[in-house]
Structure formats: structure tokens, C-alpha cells
Amino acid sequence: MTIPCNTQAVSASGLLFISLACCFLSACATVPTTVTNTLGMQMVLLPSGDFMMGNDTPPEDLARLYPQYEPKRLKELTDEAPVHLVRITRPFYIARHEVTVGQFRQFVQASGYTPESVADKTGGYGYNPSYDPATSRRGDAFEGRDSRYSWENPGFVQGDDHPVVNVTWNDAQALVRWLSQTEGRRYRLPTEAEWEYACRAGTRTQYHSGDDPVSLAAVANVFDADAAANWQKWQAFAVPAHDGYAFTAPVGQFAANAFGLHDMHGNVWEWTADWHDDTYYARSPVDDPAGPAEGEVKVRRGGSWHTWPLYARCAYRNWNNPATRYTLVGIRVVMEAPKPEGVPTRD
């Protein structure tokens, strides 16, 4: 695998080791560790490396971490197994933060793109305190689709520094295409494997902050006491802490992981490039898995401000139709790194 100098590579054991440095300074000069792009996104260079992807914690062990959950929920996580070795063979850049409302607005204004929630006139989903989930066919926690809701209005106040929501997978694809064309570099969504590698940052625990769901209070805007005030029937599933945010938080308000990435858990779900398949892990290639060749739903990862801790774990997989627009779902982008000349490879 390629080992970039002045960075760290991650081994399957989860330990970080410093890569060769002094010999390759000239190559490093051509591959900066951070890049700020056209929209003000700070892109962070992650090293190549390998890790164990997925989760095979027995339901009885999960029950000790999540005693308030009915056993059925703990047994429904079979698409997280088997745990398998994944090698990320080349460094790549990933955004330090989720795409913000302000950045998405810049993209829309500069490109002339019309997001799907506006283009098809069906809108998105939003928070309405007078809405009763019992009146909807699916019992959804949010009202929609409704033309009142879009990326500009999720039913609660957001500033330009909050993560954009109500964006579809197709909207995300339009954004990365425009960035690629504008800058002459390849932007894309992370693969599911890249996303979990970036989230774990060398750890093997349920969260990059540890196994205890309470550890999320320091690193993630998830369903906590502030959010539970609006959904009191679910208070038992809330992190017992107040983070000051009942809805989305400005990006970067919580502690970063070892790679320097913020909000990998919580704030908003993040679209990945992959189609979802319950059984894909059993046949996934070791090197740079890109997911099934086809499917019906795209994987989203990481949880949101409204997500219970069980579903904000590093290994948890969720999915939606590419045209779904929801008040909990946003974007984080990847930029491919050029291969530095003169840097050796390791078999």
C-alpha cells in the first residue's frame, strides 16, 4: 500500500504507526496535508492503511451497553457482519466537516443547480411541533414530504455554519460533479469502507470515543436530553447529557477524532457512494471495496442529531432511496489525492 510521508498509517490492530518521513520530503511537498477548496471546505489527507470493518458484538454484550433497547433491535444488526479486513490502498482527502448550509448555497448559486426538493415541487421533511406522528401512514417523526420544507427550511432555525439537510443522494452527486469540473480534481462521495475507516481513525470500539454511549456527549450531537424535550416518549433512549442543541449544531462544535474529523457521529447522516446489500460483507474484496454494482438504496452513515446511540455507532448501516430528502440527512465529500512521485509502495 502507498505510505505517504509525514502522515500516519493505520494497521489492522488499530495501532497508529509513524510512516517513513525524512526520505520523502520532496514528495510530501506536492501532497499537502490539508487543502481548502472553492467552497471553503477544509479537506484533510488521510493515510492509506487497513482496518477491521463491521461489528460482530453478540446481542447479549450489546444488551449490557444498551439495556433500554428491546432484544429485537439488537438482533437486527446482521448486515454489520462478518467483521472483515479492509485495505485502503491510497491516501485520500475527506472534508473535516459536513457540508454546511452556506457552502451548499454557494454551490447552488454558482452552478445554477436546482435541488430535488425544489425541482420536483414535492419538498422535503421538517419539524413541526404541532405535527402528530400518529396521523401519518408510517408514523414518521417528521412532517413531509411537503413543499414548505427544503434544504433551506427544515422546520427549525439553521445558520450558514450548520450542516445542510433535506439533500438527496442525487443532490450530493451534483455537488461533487460541480466541484470536480470547477477545480479539475476528482471529488466524490466516500465509499462505505472509506467512511468507516475515517470514522474509526484507528479504533475498534463502538464509537471513536469508546464503547460507552455516554462518551458521545463529548464528540457528537445525537439524541440527548435537549432533543428529547421535543420527543418525550423516547427519553429513555437519549444520551443523559445536555449539549445545548435540540436540532443541528454548527459543524465542528464537538471534539474531533484522531484524524481531525468532526461530527463523524451525529449532527446529520452522511450519504456514501455505495448501494446497500445485507450480505455484501461476506464477499467484499479486501482492497478498496466499492460496494455492490447495483441496488435500490444508497447507504448513509453516522447518525444525526435525532439518532439514538445504538444507531450512531461506527459500524451501523442505514440506507435510503437516492431521491430521499430528509431533515436528518446531509453530505460529507471526498477529494482524491494525487499519487506523489517518488513515494514507494509496500506490498
XYZ file of C-alpha atoms in Angstrom:
347
model
C 0.000 0.000 0.000
C 1.152 3.550 -0.567
C 2.683 5.153 2.507
C 2.677 8.962 2.360
C 5.453 10.601 4.353
C 4.742 12.867 7.346
C 1.410 11.107 7.841
C 0.305 8.096 9.811
C -0.850 4.757 8.511
C -3.349 2.571 10.331
C -2.787 -1.120 10.900
C -5.401 -3.830 11.317
C -4.583 -3.958 15.036
C -5.883 -0.414 15.358
C -2.479 0.939 16.384
C -1.071 4.034 14.705
C 2.484 3.947 13.469
C 4.517 6.779 12.055
C 5.421 6.290 8.429
C 8.794 6.961 6.876
C 9.393 10.692 6.829
C 12.801 12.179 6.175
C 13.483 10.253 2.965
C 10.438 11.573 1.135
C 10.194 15.269 1.995
C 10.230 16.310 -1.650
C 7.249 14.083 -2.407
C 5.372 15.398 0.627
C 5.709 18.934 -0.633
C 3.439 18.037 -3.538
C 0.742 16.473 -1.321
C -0.346 18.954 1.377
C -1.988 17.505 4.463
C -4.904 19.961 4.241
C -6.473 21.777 1.315
C -9.190 24.435 1.406
C -11.393 24.234 -1.662
C -13.564 26.587 -3.706
C -16.427 26.447 -1.219
C -14.236 26.847 1.863
C -14.298 23.152 2.789
C -11.160 22.072 4.592
C -10.058 18.750 3.121
C -7.889 16.540 5.345
C -5.457 13.991 3.903
C -5.967 10.521 5.378
C -3.241 7.901 5.032
C -3.581 4.572 3.344
C -3.972 1.734 5.798
C -6.014 -1.255 6.841
C -8.673 -1.879 9.453
C -11.295 -4.367 10.557
C -14.662 -3.263 9.181
C -18.022 -4.123 10.681
C -19.243 -5.360 14.036
C -19.851 -8.821 15.457
C -20.614 -7.970 19.082
C -23.076 -10.605 20.352
C -26.572 -9.303 21.195
C -26.093 -10.221 24.864
C -22.999 -7.993 25.026
C -24.815 -5.185 23.244
C -27.607 -5.552 25.797
C -25.155 -4.597 28.545
C -24.276 -1.404 26.659
C -27.871 -0.678 25.619
C -30.120 -2.126 28.354
C -33.133 0.017 27.429
C -33.448 -1.481 23.925
C -35.755 -4.405 23.221
C -33.787 -7.547 22.235
C -35.229 -7.497 18.719
C -33.353 -4.279 17.897
C -30.060 -5.798 18.985
C -30.597 -8.869 16.824
C -31.418 -6.886 13.668
C -27.824 -5.772 13.029
C -26.757 -8.753 10.939
C -25.678 -6.630 7.944
C -22.743 -5.391 10.068
C -21.146 -8.858 9.890
C -18.899 -10.571 9.219
C -16.112 -8.367 10.503
C -13.552 -8.342 7.704
C -10.180 -6.888 6.803
C -10.241 -3.849 4.506
C -7.206 -2.173 2.974
C -7.441 1.426 1.841
C -4.601 1.340 -0.645
C -4.212 5.050 -1.390
C -4.401 8.206 0.709
C -7.460 10.371 0.121
C -8.791 13.710 1.264
C -12.050 13.912 3.207
C -13.815 17.027 4.446
C -13.115 17.916 8.053
C -16.767 18.927 8.417
C -20.116 18.107 6.873
C -21.253 20.340 4.005
C -22.818 23.436 5.522
C -25.917 25.372 4.540
C -23.711 28.260 3.449
C -21.470 26.064 1.305
C -24.441 24.386 -0.341
C -25.956 27.803 -1.069
C -22.712 28.906 -2.723
C -22.803 25.786 -4.892
C -26.440 26.368 -5.902
C -25.810 30.000 -6.769
C -22.601 29.348 -8.687
C -23.809 26.295 -10.600
C -27.456 27.127 -11.231
C -28.400 23.681 -9.923
C -31.919 23.239 -8.529
C -32.032 20.762 -5.628
C -34.563 17.969 -6.000
C -36.736 19.120 -3.101
C -37.384 22.297 -5.127
C -37.187 20.938 -8.674
C -39.885 18.304 -8.264
C -42.055 20.626 -6.145
C -42.713 17.895 -3.559
C -40.384 19.400 -0.959
C -38.753 17.582 1.919
C -39.396 16.819 5.578
C -39.448 19.194 8.513
C -40.027 19.658 12.208
C -43.488 20.899 13.144
C -44.260 20.943 16.889
C -47.976 20.547 16.191
C -47.499 17.527 13.925
C -48.670 14.198 15.345
C -46.751 11.151 14.026
C -49.836 9.011 14.686
C -51.629 10.823 11.861
C -49.115 9.663 9.231
C -49.171 6.318 7.482
C -45.619 5.439 8.549
C -45.668 7.108 11.946
C -42.722 9.232 10.867
C -41.205 11.579 13.432
C -41.274 14.471 10.961
C -43.851 16.066 8.711
C -43.449 15.666 4.951
C -42.986 15.487 2.102
C -44.269 18.998 1.911
C -43.276 21.840 -0.401
C -42.785 24.066 2.658
C -39.685 22.086 3.557
C -36.428 22.007 1.618
C -32.679 22.368 2.157
C -33.439 25.991 3.044
C -36.161 25.174 5.569
C -36.107 22.003 7.698
C -38.650 23.447 10.132
C -36.054 24.727 12.601
C -33.566 27.584 12.502
C -30.178 26.947 10.935
C -27.264 29.261 10.348
C -24.877 29.084 7.411
C -22.477 27.089 9.616
C -24.985 24.291 10.254
C -24.925 21.102 8.154
C -27.284 21.200 5.197
C -30.172 18.703 5.337
C -33.033 17.682 3.034
C -30.468 16.964 0.314
C -30.797 13.841 -1.815
C -28.052 11.478 -2.935
C -28.581 12.950 -6.406
C -28.043 16.457 -4.997
C -24.785 15.232 -3.455
C -23.716 13.835 -6.821
C -24.442 17.183 -8.469
C -22.286 18.929 -5.872
C -19.258 16.661 -6.328
C -19.562 16.847 -10.133
C -19.546 20.635 -9.995
C -16.572 20.713 -7.639
C -14.688 18.314 -9.928
C -15.409 20.408 -13.019
C -14.642 23.687 -11.255
C -11.355 22.640 -9.706
C -10.087 19.995 -12.119
C -9.752 17.452 -9.305
C -11.943 14.431 -8.687
C -14.482 14.871 -5.919
C -16.926 12.143 -4.958
C -18.801 10.674 -2.033
C -16.833 8.357 0.256
C -17.244 4.651 -0.199
C -18.794 2.947 2.782
C -15.401 1.451 3.633
C -13.649 4.833 3.417
C -16.329 6.342 5.628
C -15.924 3.732 8.386
C -12.121 3.929 8.135
C -12.345 7.715 8.543
C -14.801 7.438 11.427
C -12.866 4.835 13.397
C -9.496 6.583 12.993
C -7.670 3.531 14.316
C -10.205 2.454 16.949
C -12.168 -0.807 17.259
C -14.782 0.407 19.747
C -18.471 1.132 19.114
C -17.640 4.834 18.717
C -14.313 6.510 18.086
C -14.764 7.819 21.643
C -15.112 4.347 23.211
C -17.801 1.762 23.863
C -19.905 3.698 26.358
C -22.843 5.539 24.690
C -22.374 8.342 27.228
C -18.973 9.047 25.624
C -20.888 10.516 22.679
C -21.702 13.597 24.744
C -18.201 14.949 24.076
C -17.934 14.083 20.380
C -21.417 14.047 18.855
C -24.701 15.885 18.552
C -27.055 12.906 18.891
C -30.416 12.342 20.578
C -29.792 13.733 24.058
C -31.779 15.494 26.771
C -32.148 18.636 24.652
C -33.579 16.791 21.642
C -35.673 14.502 23.860
C -37.561 17.509 25.195
C -39.411 17.522 21.868
C -39.971 13.732 21.795
C -40.554 12.833 25.427
C -41.812 9.320 24.701
C -38.238 8.427 23.589
C -36.391 9.941 26.553
C -35.184 6.515 27.709
C -33.012 6.312 24.573
C -31.425 9.746 24.956
C -27.822 10.319 25.970
C -28.168 11.644 29.553
C -26.492 14.965 28.831
C -27.307 18.449 27.572
C -25.231 19.676 24.638
C -27.269 22.838 24.100
C -28.605 21.781 20.689
C -32.146 20.463 20.234
C -31.605 20.269 16.456
C -28.483 20.562 14.273
C -25.368 22.180 15.711
C -22.830 24.327 13.851
C -20.230 21.993 12.369
C -17.104 21.410 14.432
C -18.630 22.126 17.851
C -17.706 18.707 19.228
C -14.315 17.069 19.704
C -12.650 15.643 16.598
C -11.449 12.072 16.195
C -7.787 11.063 15.821
C -7.854 12.022 12.129
C -9.056 15.529 12.989
C -12.570 14.959 11.625
C -15.617 16.403 13.358
C -19.190 15.076 13.577
C -18.457 11.633 12.191
C -21.036 10.593 14.787
C -24.230 12.622 14.859
C -25.351 16.020 13.593
C -26.513 14.620 10.216
C -26.424 11.280 8.442
C -23.934 11.309 5.575
C -24.552 9.816 2.138
C -21.969 7.338 0.843
C -21.343 6.178 -2.712
C -22.386 2.563 -2.101
C -25.520 0.615 -2.825
C -26.704 -1.328 0.212
C -26.755 -5.116 0.373
C -27.307 -7.032 3.624
C -24.858 -9.748 2.586
C -22.140 -7.707 0.868
C -19.602 -8.012 3.687
C -19.397 -11.780 3.163
C -17.981 -11.275 -0.339
C -16.373 -7.844 -0.037
C -12.878 -7.600 -1.565
C -10.056 -6.720 0.787
C -8.672 -3.829 -1.257
C -10.786 -0.677 -1.615
C -14.270 -2.235 -1.602
C -16.750 -0.116 -3.534
C -19.986 -1.867 -2.641
C -22.376 -3.818 -4.854
C -22.531 -2.990 -8.562
C -26.244 -2.246 -8.342
C -29.056 -1.885 -5.861
C -32.119 0.089 -4.892
C -30.973 2.111 -1.877
C -27.812 4.019 -1.020
C -26.005 3.691 2.295
C -25.913 6.565 4.735
C -23.718 6.562 7.818
C -23.022 8.204 11.156
C -26.355 9.099 12.711
C -27.818 12.534 13.325
C -28.958 14.983 15.981
C -32.133 12.858 16.293
C -30.433 9.442 16.323
C -30.386 7.107 19.320
C -26.862 5.997 20.323
C -27.292 2.404 19.082
C -27.703 3.733 15.562
C -24.822 6.221 15.692
C -22.117 3.538 16.064
C -19.131 3.337 13.681
C -20.424 0.089 12.150
C -24.134 0.869 11.862
C -25.505 0.876 8.313
C -28.634 2.703 7.198
C -29.967 3.420 3.738
C -32.403 5.415 1.623
C -33.583 5.743 -1.947
C -31.291 8.169 -3.855
C -34.188 10.632 -4.228
C -34.915 10.700 -0.479
C -34.690 14.110 1.125
C -34.934 14.130 4.882
C -34.402 16.542 7.724
C -31.655 14.349 9.203
C -29.541 13.599 6.106
C -26.611 15.607 4.742
C -23.268 15.278 2.934
C -19.530 14.891 3.503
C -17.286 14.842 0.433
C -14.042 13.141 -0.578
C -11.367 14.553 -2.888
C -8.957 12.084 -4.445
C -5.290 12.717 -3.704
C -2.711 12.671 -6.477
C -0.168 9.882 -6.186
C 3.061 11.586 -5.091
C 6.002 10.852 -7.316
C 8.912 9.074 -5.706
C 6.908 7.575 -2.824
C 7.441 3.811 -2.692
C 4.686 1.255 -2.280
C 4.549 -1.603 0.196
C 3.122 -4.983 -0.812
